[in-house]
Short mmCIF file of C-alpha atoms in Angstrom, two decimals:
data_model
loop_
_atom_site.label_atom_id
_atom_site.label_comp_id
_atom_site.label_asym_id
_atom_site.label_seq_id
_atom_site.Cartn_x
_atom_site.Cartn_y
_atom_site.Cartn_z
CA MET A 1169 58.70 122.74 -23.15
CA GLY A 1170 61.62 121.80 -25.31
CA LEU A 1171 63.96 124.13 -23.43
CA GLY A 1172 62.98 122.62 -20.09
CA LEU A 1173 63.70 119.11 -21.26
CA GLY A 1174 67.09 120.21 -22.51
CA LEU A 1175 68.13 121.72 -19.15
CA SER A 1176 67.04 118.68 -17.18
CA HIS A 1177 68.98 116.44 -19.52
CA HIS A 1178 72.15 118.46 -19.03
CA ARG A 1179 71.70 118.41 -15.25
CA ARG A 1180 71.44 114.59 -15.21
CA ILE A 1181 74.67 114.35 -17.21
CA GLU A 1182 76.48 116.70 -14.75
CA ARG A 1183 75.25 114.76 -11.68
CA GLN A 1184 76.34 111.48 -13.21
CA ALA A 1185 79.79 112.88 -13.95
CA ASP A 1186 80.13 114.18 -10.36
CA ALA A 1187 79.13 110.80 -8.97
CA VAL A 1188 81.78 109.05 -11.02
CA ALA A 1189 84.43 111.60 -10.04
CA PHE A 1190 83.81 111.45 -6.28
CA GLY A 1191 83.53 107.66 -6.13
CA ALA A 1192 79.75 107.26 -5.63
CA PRO A 1193 78.44 103.73 -5.30
CA ALA A 1194 77.61 101.80 -8.42
CA ALA A 1195 73.88 101.64 -7.52
CA LEU A 1196 73.78 105.40 -7.33
CA ARG A 1197 75.60 105.72 -10.60
CA ARG A 1198 73.08 103.42 -12.27
CA ARG A 1199 70.23 105.63 -11.13
CA GLY A 1200 71.61 108.44 -13.23
CA ARG A 1201 70.85 106.71 -16.49
CA GLY A 1202 67.14 107.38 -16.54
CA GLN A 1203 66.16 108.50 -13.04
CA PRO A 1204 67.41 111.17 -10.59
CA PRO A 1205 70.11 109.95 -8.11
CA ARG A 1206 69.00 108.67 -4.70
CA HIS A 1207 70.36 110.36 -1.58
CA SER A 1208 73.28 108.57 0.07
CA SER A 1209 71.42 108.27 3.38
CA LEU A 1210 68.61 106.20 1.81
CA PRO A 1211 69.01 102.43 1.52
CA VAL A 1212 69.59 101.09 -1.90
CA PRO A 1213 66.70 98.75 -2.93
CA ARG A 1214 67.63 95.31 -4.05
CA ARG A 1215 66.77 94.35 -7.53
CA ARG A 1216 64.47 91.36 -7.77
CA ARG A 1217 65.48 88.62 -10.09
CA HIS A 1218 62.83 86.25 -11.45
CA ARG A 1219 64.06 82.73 -11.53
CA ARG A 1220 62.56 80.25 -13.90
CA GLN A 1221 61.10 77.27 -12.12
CA ALA A 1222 61.94 73.93 -13.59
CA VAL A 1223 58.84 72.08 -14.87
CA ARG A 1224 59.09 68.36 -15.13
CA VAL A 1225 57.19 66.85 -18.03
CA HIS A 1226 56.32 63.20 -17.70
CA ARG A 1227 56.37 61.70 -21.14
CA LEU A 1228 54.93 58.32 -21.82
CA PRO A 1229 56.41 55.88 -24.28
CA ARG A 1230 55.32 56.21 -27.85
CA ARG A 1231 52.95 53.26 -27.77
CA GLN A 1232 51.31 54.25 -24.46
CA HIS A 1233 50.77 57.92 -25.20
CA PRO A 1234 47.03 58.69 -25.21
CA GLN A 1235 47.29 61.07 -28.15
CA ARG A 1236 49.22 58.59 -30.25
CA ARG A 1237 47.17 55.53 -29.26
CA ARG A 1238 43.64 56.28 -30.36
CA LEU A 1239 41.15 53.56 -31.15
CA ARG A 1240 38.26 53.85 -33.51
CA PRO A 1241 34.82 53.93 -31.83
CA ARG A 1242 33.78 50.54 -33.21
CA ARG A 1243 37.05 48.90 -32.22
CA GLN A 1244 36.97 50.50 -28.80
CA ALA A 1245 33.41 49.28 -28.19
CA ARG A 1246 34.43 45.85 -29.38
CA LEU A 1247 37.22 45.73 -26.81
CA LEU A 1248 35.15 47.08 -23.91
CA LEU A 1249 31.82 45.30 -24.43
CA PRO A 1250 31.35 41.54 -24.65
CA GLN A 1251 29.72 39.97 -27.67
CA LEU A 1252 26.03 39.44 -26.97
CA SER A 1253 25.06 37.72 -30.22
CA SER A 1254 26.64 35.59 -32.90
CA GLU A 1255 25.93 35.36 -36.60
CA PHE A 1256 26.77 32.61 -39.00
CA THR A 1257 25.86 31.55 -42.51
CA TYR A 1258 23.25 28.83 -42.50
CA ASN A 1259 23.53 26.07 -45.10
CA PRO A 1260 20.47 23.76 -45.15
CA ARG A 1261 22.42 21.03 -46.93
CA LEU A 1262 25.05 20.77 -44.21
CA TRP A 1263 22.62 21.34 -41.36
CA PRO A 1264 19.05 20.21 -42.15
CA ARG A 1265 16.23 22.17 -40.60
CA ASP A 1266 14.99 19.29 -38.43
CA GLU A 1267 18.43 18.77 -36.91
CA LEU A 1268 18.82 22.52 -36.39
CA HIS A 1269 15.59 22.65 -34.42
CA LYS A 1270 16.54 19.62 -32.30
CA ASP A 1271 20.01 21.00 -31.52
CA PHE A 1272 18.67 24.33 -30.31
CA LEU A 1273 15.95 22.51 -28.35
CA ASN A 1274 18.65 20.57 -26.51
CA VAL A 1275 20.41 23.83 -25.70
CA ALA A 1276 17.14 25.22 -24.36
CA HIS A 1277 16.72 22.19 -22.11
CA CYS A 1278 20.24 22.65 -20.73
CA PHE A 1279 19.35 26.19 -19.61
CA SER A 1280 15.80 25.29 -18.50
CA ALA A 1281 14.24 27.62 -21.06
CA GLN A 1282 10.48 27.71 -21.39
CA ARG A 1283 10.59 27.50 -25.18
CA SER A 1284 12.97 27.57 -28.12
CA THR A 1285 12.32 29.53 -31.31
CA VAL A 1286 14.50 29.12 -34.38
CA ARG A 1287 13.91 31.28 -37.43
CA VAL A 1288 15.86 31.74 -40.64
CA PRO A 1289 14.78 35.14 -42.07
CA ASP A 1290 15.65 34.27 -45.67
CA LEU A 1291 13.83 30.93 -45.61
CA ASP A 1292 11.01 31.20 -43.07
CA PRO A 1293 7.83 33.17 -43.83
CA LYS A 1294 7.04 36.34 -41.91
CA TYR A 1295 5.01 36.24 -38.75
CA LYS A 1296 1.27 36.31 -39.40
CA ILE A 1297 -0.66 38.62 -37.09
CA SER A 1298 -4.18 39.82 -36.43
CA ILE A 1299 -4.93 43.36 -35.30
CA LEU A 1300 -7.72 44.17 -32.85
CA ALA A 1301 -8.89 47.76 -32.75
CA SER A 1302 -11.77 49.87 -31.45
CA LYS A 1303 -13.09 53.26 -32.55
CA GLN A 1304 -9.78 55.14 -32.47
CA ASP A 1305 -7.77 54.15 -35.54
CA HIS A 1306 -4.56 56.19 -35.34
CA CYS A 1307 -2.49 53.17 -34.24
CA LEU A 1308 -4.28 50.85 -36.66
CA PHE A 1309 -3.73 53.05 -39.69
CA ASP A 1310 -0.10 53.69 -38.74
CA LEU A 1311 0.56 49.94 -38.67
CA LEU A 1312 -1.16 49.50 -42.03
CA TYR A 1313 0.93 52.28 -43.56
CA ARG A 1314 4.18 50.86 -42.20
CA TRP A 1315 3.21 47.41 -43.48
CA GLN A 1316 2.52 48.87 -46.93
CA GLU A 1317 5.91 50.58 -46.99
CA GLY A 1318 7.67 47.34 -46.00
CA ARG A 1319 8.89 48.69 -42.65
CA LEU A 1320 6.94 46.18 -40.59
CA PRO A 1321 8.27 42.60 -40.96
CA VAL A 1322 4.88 40.86 -40.59
CA ASP A 1323 1.93 39.73 -42.67
CA ILE A 1324 -1.47 41.04 -41.58
CA ASP A 1325 -4.03 38.24 -41.66
CA CYS A 1326 -7.12 40.22 -40.67
CA VAL A 1327 -8.41 43.23 -38.71
CA ILE A 1328 -11.04 42.70 -36.01
CA SER A 1329 -12.98 45.53 -34.42
CA ASN A 1330 -15.90 46.01 -32.06
CA HIS A 1331 -16.70 49.28 -33.87
CA ASP A 1332 -18.53 49.17 -37.18
CA ARG A 1333 -16.85 51.37 -39.77
CA PRO A 1334 -18.69 52.41 -42.93
CA GLN A 1335 -17.63 51.13 -46.31
CA ASP A 1336 -16.29 54.51 -47.42
CA ASN A 1337 -14.05 54.78 -44.33
CA HIS A 1338 -10.36 55.25 -45.16
CA VAL A 1339 -9.42 52.15 -43.14
CA ARG A 1340 -12.00 49.99 -44.92
CA ARG A 1341 -10.90 51.28 -48.33
CA PHE A 1342 -7.26 50.53 -47.49
CA LEU A 1343 -8.08 46.99 -46.38
CA GLN A 1344 -10.19 46.31 -49.46
CA ARG A 1345 -7.47 47.61 -51.74
CA HIS A 1346 -4.91 45.21 -50.20
CA GLY A 1347 -7.25 42.26 -49.74
CA ILE A 1348 -7.17 42.21 -45.91
CA PRO A 1349 -10.44 41.00 -44.31
CA TYR A 1350 -12.25 43.26 -41.85
CA HIS A 1351 -14.43 41.61 -39.19
CA TYR A 1352 -16.92 43.50 -37.08
CA LEU A 1353 -17.70 41.71 -33.81
CA PRO A 1354 -19.86 43.82 -31.48
CA THR A 1355 -19.29 43.59 -27.75
CA THR A 1356 -21.50 44.23 -24.77
CA SER A 1357 -20.99 44.19 -21.04
CA GLY A 1358 -22.11 40.56 -20.92
CA ASP A 1359 -20.71 39.29 -24.22
CA LYS A 1360 -17.17 40.15 -25.34
CA SER A 1361 -17.35 38.01 -28.53
CA GLU A 1362 -14.23 36.16 -27.39
CA GLN A 1363 -15.24 32.90 -29.01
CA GLY A 1364 -15.62 34.57 -32.39
CA ILE A 1365 -12.25 36.27 -31.99
CA LEU A 1366 -10.59 32.95 -31.12
CA GLU A 1367 -11.90 31.36 -34.30
CA LEU A 1368 -10.37 34.17 -36.39
CA ILE A 1369 -6.95 34.31 -34.74
CA GLN A 1370 -6.11 30.63 -34.26
CA SER A 1371 -3.83 30.53 -37.31
CA THR A 1372 -1.86 33.64 -36.35
CA ASP A 1373 1.55 33.75 -34.67
CA PHE A 1374 0.65 36.61 -32.30
CA VAL A 1375 -2.02 39.29 -31.86
CA VAL A 1376 -1.68 43.06 -31.65
CA LEU A 1377 -4.11 45.24 -29.70
CA ALA A 1378 -4.07 48.63 -31.47
CA ARG A 1379 -6.10 50.57 -28.91
CA TYR A 1380 -8.59 47.76 -28.43
CA MET A 1381 -10.62 49.08 -25.49
CA GLN A 1382 -11.81 45.73 -24.15
CA ILE A 1383 -10.36 43.60 -21.36
CA LEU A 1384 -9.56 40.05 -22.43
CA SER A 1385 -10.43 37.36 -19.93
CA GLU A 1386 -7.99 34.85 -18.48
CA SER A 1387 -9.81 31.99 -20.18
CA PHE A 1388 -9.35 33.72 -23.53
CA LEU A 1389 -5.60 34.11 -22.96
CA LYS A 1390 -5.24 30.44 -22.01
CA ALA A 1391 -7.29 29.29 -25.01
CA TYR A 1392 -5.17 31.31 -27.43
CA GLY A 1393 -1.88 30.31 -25.80
CA LYS A 1394 0.30 32.76 -27.76
CA ASP A 1395 1.67 36.23 -27.15
CA ILE A 1396 -0.54 39.30 -27.34
CA ILE A 1397 1.04 42.76 -27.56
CA ASN A 1398 -0.87 45.79 -26.28
CA ILE A 1399 -0.26 49.53 -26.42
CA HIS A 1400 -1.12 51.58 -23.34
CA HIS A 1401 -1.39 55.36 -23.72
CA GLY A 1402 0.44 56.01 -20.49
CA LEU A 1403 3.82 55.53 -18.84
CA LEU A 1404 3.34 52.32 -16.89
CA PRO A 1405 3.29 51.43 -14.06
CA SER A 1406 1.75 54.86 -13.47
CA PHE A 1407 -1.77 55.76 -14.60
CA LYS A 1408 -3.19 52.31 -15.19
CA GLY A 1409 -6.70 51.73 -16.44
CA GLY A 1410 -8.79 54.14 -18.49
CA HIS A 1411 -8.11 57.77 -19.40
CA PRO A 1412 -4.40 57.85 -18.52
CA SER A 1413 -3.91 61.15 -20.35
CA ARG A 1414 -6.51 62.81 -18.15
CA GLN A 1415 -4.91 61.25 -15.08
CA ALA A 1416 -1.49 62.57 -16.09
CA PHE A 1417 -2.91 66.03 -16.85
CA ASN A 1418 -4.65 66.25 -13.47
CA ALA A 1419 -1.45 65.07 -11.73
CA GLY A 1420 0.60 67.87 -13.35
CA VAL A 1421 3.33 65.60 -14.68
CA LYS A 1422 6.25 66.90 -16.75
CA LEU A 1423 6.73 63.71 -18.78
CA ILE A 1424 4.07 61.71 -20.59
CA GLY A 1425 4.63 58.44 -22.38
CA ALA A 1426 3.35 55.29 -24.03
CA THR A 1427 4.03 51.69 -23.08
CA SER A 1428 3.92 48.55 -25.19
CA HIS A 1429 3.67 45.35 -23.15
CA PHE A 1430 2.54 41.74 -23.19
CA VAL A 1431 -1.04 41.06 -22.16
CA THR A 1432 -1.54 39.12 -18.91
CA PRO A 1433 -4.63 38.42 -16.80
CA GLU A 1434 -3.69 41.38 -14.59
CA LEU A 1435 -4.69 44.70 -16.17
CA ASP A 1436 -1.76 46.67 -17.64
CA ALA A 1437 0.80 44.65 -15.69
CA GLY A 1438 2.46 42.50 -18.36
CA PRO A 1439 6.19 42.55 -19.16
CA ILE A 1440 7.16 45.82 -20.82
CA ILE A 1441 8.62 45.67 -24.32
CA GLU A 1442 9.02 49.33 -25.27
CA GLN A 1443 8.44 52.74 -23.69
CA MET A 1444 8.69 56.26 -25.12
CA VAL A 1445 8.33 59.63 -23.39
CA GLU A 1446 7.92 63.29 -24.28
CA ARG A 1447 8.22 66.40 -22.15
CA VAL A 1448 5.17 68.54 -21.34
CA SER A 1449 4.74 71.75 -19.36
CA HIS A 1450 2.09 73.89 -17.72
CA ARG A 1451 1.37 75.45 -21.11
CA ASP A 1452 -0.07 72.19 -22.43
CA THR A 1453 -3.78 71.50 -22.33
CA LEU A 1454 -5.60 68.21 -22.09
CA GLN A 1455 -5.99 68.18 -25.87
CA SER A 1456 -2.26 68.71 -26.45
CA PHE A 1457 -1.60 65.91 -23.95
CA ILE A 1458 -3.77 63.58 -26.03
CA VAL A 1459 -2.13 64.59 -29.33
CA LYS A 1460 1.38 64.03 -28.01
CA SER A 1461 0.34 60.74 -26.45
CA GLU A 1462 -1.12 59.47 -29.73
CA ASN A 1463 2.14 60.19 -31.57
CA LEU A 1464 4.06 58.26 -28.92
CA GLU A 1465 1.62 55.34 -29.12
CA LYS A 1466 2.16 54.86 -32.85
CA GLN A 1467 5.94 54.85 -32.61
CA CYS A 1468 6.06 52.69 -29.48
CA LEU A 1469 3.73 50.00 -30.82
CA ALA A 1470 5.50 49.76 -34.18
CA GLU A 1471 8.92 49.47 -32.51
CA ALA A 1472 7.66 46.74 -30.17
CA ILE A 1473 6.24 44.69 -33.07
CA LYS A 1474 9.46 45.07 -35.02
CA SER A 1475 11.60 43.98 -32.07
CA TYR A 1476 9.38 40.99 -31.35
CA SER A 1477 9.33 39.87 -34.99
CA GLU A 1478 13.14 40.00 -35.13
CA LEU A 1479 13.42 37.81 -31.99
CA ARG A 1480 15.05 40.59 -29.98
CA VAL A 1481 12.63 40.35 -27.03
CA LEU A 1482 13.44 37.79 -24.32
CA PRO A 1483 10.97 37.60 -21.41
CA TYR A 1484 12.37 36.34 -18.11
CA GLU A 1485 11.11 35.95 -14.56
CA LEU A 1486 7.54 37.30 -14.35
CA LYS A 1487 7.49 40.93 -15.42
CA LYS A 1488 10.86 41.57 -17.06
CA THR A 1489 12.21 41.49 -20.59
CA VAL A 1490 15.55 41.82 -22.32
CA VAL A 1491 15.38 43.77 -25.60
CA PHE A 1492 18.60 43.89 -27.65
#
């Protein structure tokens, strides 16, 4: 193999020398450097030259360049979104409480507001509530636990139930340990014990229905005259009434939820305060539907009470609310 390469190399040198001697074209002479010479009758191919295309780069000024002008997320949100609330330091000496209430009442009259509520968290006491519950106590005990941990900004005045719990029940022991009264008021189809409930809740600021499975009459709502918050174990306005988890399971839904709303004379049709959802699939059973729904109920009810106690719930029109 080495001998063959040597002969071919010498032949290329001789052909190149002959081409130079007899005046061969330059293209043919160039072919002799690494390739055999092309015959004179064949056209000489043109060599392609790649030209660089000019690319124009539009450069912005230093202050307008997006990479150089970056805003922090808080500052950017402050520039894009309008201020929805204002905070100030309240001094009772400079602005007495009576004058404060009158000034905000005048503002409410200017905007035709139904009512005006002024609260100073550091000076005013917490809202006092009563909790109504039935046999199921998962929402009731969750509220009691959050209240014990200080995560619920309310004071629980009493617990009323139409289900008699024994003395050694964990709910009764918790209430006795913290000095919260427990009232058992039985209900029947003809007697809902509404008069007894009214006597116990008159001094409260609002009432919470923690899975209280009784329908309150319109006369009861008018006699109380304050807000009542209910938790519905379903994603309203779908699956109203009883057994919403079974209704959702039979309908084959992919999302289940819980709804916290104000109580109105119409069943499960009050303004919605809070809603939470969770995904389900065909693998879930009716029991897993109920377990997931109960977890959503506890979180949804606690969040609604917290938002209402912090004056972040503004009802408007008939069935709408603004929560901020």
